[in-house]
Amino acid sequence: MSKESFMNEAIRLSFETMRNNTGGPFGAVVVKNGEIIARDFNRVVSTNDPTAHAEVVAIREACKALNTFQLDDCEIYTSCEPCPMCMAAIYWARPSKVYYANSKTDAAGIGFDDDFIYKELELSYDKRRIPLVRMMEKEALEAFKEWAAKSDKTEY
């Protein structure tokens, strides 16, 4: 299959989720060695899960299919430029490349504007809409110390 056929599938999925009222118009496909490993669409509304964006759901499915937590040598085709959360998930999954169709500006034009997140992250914790308050760091650091000393851990 061609890059265009993979993107056509991501776009088709964006229509499917929108028309079925399961979520916003977003679809994603994960490809490895020229084959679709996983495909999914936005499931935010149907699952009541604000993290169920097309890219995240497709990444989860691809990792299950490949029995791994990293998508080495995979490509992601997504109908829209990934939001900040999806970009973070993509970086953690480590695919080799991401192709996208609609831009974040296109998404903002229909009400999916993530610019406020970028602006929030630049603010000090106490100035954010949702304050980030640190507490019990001494107790929590014990888990980090134990992890650092753990000899049988799986690095990721």
mmCIF file of C-alpha atoms in Angstrom:
data_model
loop_
_atom_site.group_PDB
_atom_site.id
_atom_site.type_symbol
_atom_site.label_atom_id
_atom_site.label_comp_id
_atom_site.label_asym_id
_atom_site.label_seq_id
_atom_site.Cartn_x
_atom_site.Cartn_y
_atom_site.Cartn_z
ATOM 1 C CA MET A 1 0.000 0.000 0.000
ATOM 2 C CA SER A 2 1.074 3.596 -0.555
ATOM 3 C CA LYS A 3 1.454 6.479 1.879
ATOM 4 C CA GLU A 4 -1.652 7.990 0.297
ATOM 5 C CA SER A 5 -3.689 4.844 0.951
ATOM 6 C CA PHE A 6 -2.649 4.871 4.622
ATOM 7 C CA MET A 7 -3.632 8.533 4.922
ATOM 8 C CA ASN A 8 -6.897 7.844 3.099
ATOM 9 C CA GLU A 9 -7.669 5.254 5.779
ATOM 10 C CA ALA A 10 -6.948 7.750 8.572
ATOM 11 C CA ILE A 11 -9.207 10.281 6.863
ATOM 12 C CA ARG A 12 -11.923 7.651 6.325
ATOM 13 C CA LEU A 13 -11.806 6.885 10.041
ATOM 14 C CA SER A 14 -12.223 10.593 10.828
ATOM 15 C CA PHE A 15 -15.483 10.596 8.879
ATOM 16 C CA GLU A 16 -16.608 7.350 10.557
ATOM 17 C CA THR A 17 -16.212 8.600 14.128
ATOM 18 C CA MET A 18 -17.850 11.924 13.317
ATOM 19 C CA ARG A 19 -20.801 10.352 11.519
ATOM 20 C CA ASN A 20 -21.290 7.779 14.301
ATOM 21 C CA ASN A 21 -21.105 10.499 16.989
ATOM 22 C CA THR A 22 -18.372 8.623 18.860
ATOM 23 C CA GLY A 23 -15.992 11.584 18.849
ATOM 24 C CA GLY A 24 -14.469 14.409 16.864
ATOM 25 C CA PRO A 25 -13.379 14.035 13.222
ATOM 26 C CA PHE A 26 -10.000 12.406 13.828
ATOM 27 C CA GLY A 27 -8.562 9.097 12.643
ATOM 28 C CA ALA A 28 -5.148 7.453 12.899
ATOM 29 C CA VAL A 29 -3.334 4.465 11.433
ATOM 30 C CA VAL A 30 -0.099 2.797 12.604
ATOM 31 C CA VAL A 31 1.948 1.123 9.875
ATOM 32 C CA LYS A 32 4.915 -1.240 10.106
ATOM 33 C CA ASN A 33 6.714 -2.749 7.127
ATOM 34 C CA GLY A 34 4.049 -1.468 4.759
ATOM 35 C CA GLU A 35 1.150 -3.034 6.673
ATOM 36 C CA ILE A 36 -1.483 -1.462 8.897
ATOM 37 C CA ILE A 37 -0.859 -2.729 12.429
ATOM 38 C CA ALA A 38 -3.612 -0.671 14.072
ATOM 39 C CA ARG A 39 -6.273 1.810 13.094
ATOM 40 C CA ASP A 40 -8.681 3.761 15.204
ATOM 41 C CA PHE A 41 -10.537 6.993 15.611
ATOM 42 C CA ASN A 42 -11.421 9.525 18.253
ATOM 43 C CA ARG A 43 -13.452 7.823 21.015
ATOM 44 C CA VAL A 44 -13.647 10.663 23.548
ATOM 45 C CA VAL A 45 -17.448 10.922 23.555
ATOM 46 C CA SER A 46 -18.275 7.217 23.245
ATOM 47 C CA THR A 47 -15.924 6.178 26.070
ATOM 48 C CA ASN A 48 -16.149 9.284 28.278
ATOM 49 C CA ASP A 49 -12.360 9.328 28.119
ATOM 50 C CA PRO A 50 -10.722 12.680 27.356
ATOM 51 C CA THR A 51 -7.487 10.848 26.456
ATOM 52 C CA ALA A 52 -9.114 8.627 23.812
ATOM 53 C CA HIS A 53 -7.817 10.668 20.889
ATOM 54 C CA ALA A 54 -7.321 8.793 17.619
ATOM 55 C CA GLU A 55 -3.525 8.731 17.865
ATOM 56 C CA VAL A 56 -3.493 7.535 21.487
ATOM 57 C CA VAL A 57 -6.053 4.793 20.846
ATOM 58 C CA ALA A 58 -4.207 3.644 17.709
ATOM 59 C CA ILE A 59 -0.891 3.630 19.594
ATOM 60 C CA ARG A 60 -2.452 1.503 22.348
ATOM 61 C CA GLU A 61 -3.818 -0.958 19.783
ATOM 62 C CA ALA A 62 -0.517 -1.125 17.876
ATOM 63 C CA CYS A 63 1.441 -1.805 21.054
ATOM 64 C CA LYS A 64 -0.971 -4.626 21.940
ATOM 65 C CA ALA A 65 -0.701 -6.093 18.450
ATOM 66 C CA LEU A 66 3.105 -5.932 18.482
ATOM 67 C CA ASN A 67 3.408 -6.900 22.159
ATOM 68 C CA THR A 68 5.697 -3.967 22.919
ATOM 69 C CA PHE A 69 5.606 -0.522 24.493
ATOM 70 C CA GLN A 70 7.588 1.132 21.687
ATOM 71 C CA LEU A 71 6.675 1.446 18.034
ATOM 72 C CA ASP A 72 10.169 1.099 16.567
ATOM 73 C CA ASP A 73 10.184 1.199 12.766
ATOM 74 C CA CYS A 74 6.510 2.212 12.667
ATOM 75 C CA GLU A 75 4.876 5.210 11.040
ATOM 76 C CA ILE A 76 1.733 6.969 12.173
ATOM 77 C CA TYR A 77 -0.730 8.489 9.726
ATOM 78 C CA THR A 78 -3.192 10.849 11.322
ATOM 79 C CA SER A 79 -5.962 12.921 9.815
ATOM 80 C CA CYS A 80 -4.881 15.967 11.833
ATOM 81 C CA GLU A 81 -1.694 17.382 13.298
ATOM 82 C CA PRO A 82 -1.420 15.831 16.770
ATOM 83 C CA CYS A 83 -2.417 17.825 19.837
ATOM 84 C CA PRO A 84 0.084 18.277 22.712
ATOM 85 C CA MET A 85 -1.106 15.130 24.509
ATOM 86 C CA CYS A 86 -0.899 13.029 21.357
ATOM 87 C CA MET A 87 2.538 14.415 20.501
ATOM 88 C CA ALA A 88 3.741 13.404 23.950
ATOM 89 C CA ALA A 89 2.310 9.901 23.446
ATOM 90 C CA ILE A 90 3.964 9.746 20.019
ATOM 91 C CA TYR A 91 7.348 10.690 21.465
ATOM 92 C CA TRP A 92 6.971 8.047 24.190
ATOM 93 C CA ALA A 93 5.994 5.432 21.570
ATOM 94 C CA ARG A 94 8.998 6.364 19.390
ATOM 95 C CA PRO A 95 7.715 5.758 15.841
ATOM 96 C CA SER A 96 10.078 6.662 13.026
ATOM 97 C CA LYS A 97 7.771 9.211 11.389
ATOM 98 C CA VAL A 98 4.338 10.851 11.590
ATOM 99 C CA TYR A 99 2.305 11.991 8.596
ATOM 100 C CA TYR A 100 -0.666 14.311 9.101
ATOM 101 C CA ALA A 101 -3.348 15.916 6.912
ATOM 102 C CA ASN A 102 -5.231 18.765 8.610
ATOM 103 C CA SER A 103 -3.183 21.298 10.582
ATOM 104 C CA LYS A 104 -3.689 22.454 14.161
ATOM 105 C CA THR A 105 -4.896 25.746 12.656
ATOM 106 C CA ASP A 106 -7.532 23.851 10.663
ATOM 107 C CA ALA A 107 -8.604 22.108 13.889
ATOM 108 C CA ALA A 108 -8.778 25.403 15.769
ATOM 109 C CA GLY A 109 -11.041 26.719 13.020
ATOM 110 C CA ILE A 110 -13.705 24.149 13.932
ATOM 111 C CA GLY A 111 -13.374 24.500 17.708
ATOM 112 C CA PHE A 112 -10.481 22.154 18.555
ATOM 113 C CA ASP A 113 -7.947 24.740 19.695
ATOM 114 C CA ASP A 114 -5.055 23.484 21.814
ATOM 115 C CA ASP A 115 -3.124 26.745 21.871
ATOM 116 C CA PHE A 116 -4.248 27.417 25.454
ATOM 117 C CA ILE A 117 -2.358 24.296 26.580
ATOM 118 C CA TYR A 118 0.913 25.554 25.142
ATOM 119 C CA LYS A 119 0.344 28.903 26.880
ATOM 120 C CA GLU A 120 -0.554 27.234 30.191
ATOM 121 C CA LEU A 121 2.648 25.170 30.195
ATOM 122 C CA GLU A 122 4.714 28.351 30.015
ATOM 123 C CA LEU A 123 3.101 29.754 33.175
ATOM 124 C CA SER A 124 4.371 29.169 36.699
ATOM 125 C CA TYR A 125 2.429 26.449 38.508
ATOM 126 C CA ASP A 126 0.499 28.905 40.672
ATOM 127 C CA LYS A 127 -0.697 30.965 37.679
ATOM 128 C CA ARG A 128 -2.239 28.106 35.706
ATOM 129 C CA ARG A 129 -5.988 27.545 35.359
ATOM 130 C CA ILE A 130 -5.464 24.255 37.151
ATOM 131 C CA PRO A 131 -2.769 24.889 39.791
ATOM 132 C CA LEU A 132 -0.026 22.296 40.161
ATOM 133 C CA VAL A 133 0.769 21.896 43.863
ATOM 134 C CA ARG A 134 3.709 19.799 45.045
ATOM 135 C CA MET A 135 3.361 17.785 48.238
ATOM 136 C CA MET A 136 4.913 14.776 50.020
ATOM 137 C CA GLU A 137 7.987 14.798 47.804
ATOM 138 C CA LYS A 138 10.139 13.136 50.493
ATOM 139 C CA GLU A 139 7.843 10.116 50.674
ATOM 140 C CA ALA A 140 7.459 9.908 46.891
ATOM 141 C CA LEU A 141 11.218 10.130 46.297
ATOM 142 C CA GLU A 142 11.593 6.789 48.099
ATOM 143 C CA ALA A 143 9.956 5.045 45.106
ATOM 144 C CA PHE A 144 12.382 6.823 42.740
ATOM 145 C CA LYS A 145 15.348 5.767 44.882
ATOM 146 C CA GLU A 146 14.165 2.176 44.854
ATOM 147 C CA TRP A 147 13.672 2.309 41.056
ATOM 148 C CA ALA A 148 17.180 3.690 40.558
ATOM 149 C CA ALA A 149 18.637 0.795 42.564
ATOM 150 C CA LYS A 150 16.416 -1.892 41.009
ATOM 151 C CA SER A 151 18.518 -4.381 39.042
ATOM 152 C CA ASP A 152 15.688 -6.179 37.201
ATOM 153 C CA LYS A 153 13.835 -3.163 35.784
ATOM 154 C CA THR A 154 12.842 -2.752 32.156
ATOM 155 C CA GLU A 155 14.188 0.560 30.885
ATOM 156 C CA TYR A 156 11.964 2.657 28.654
#
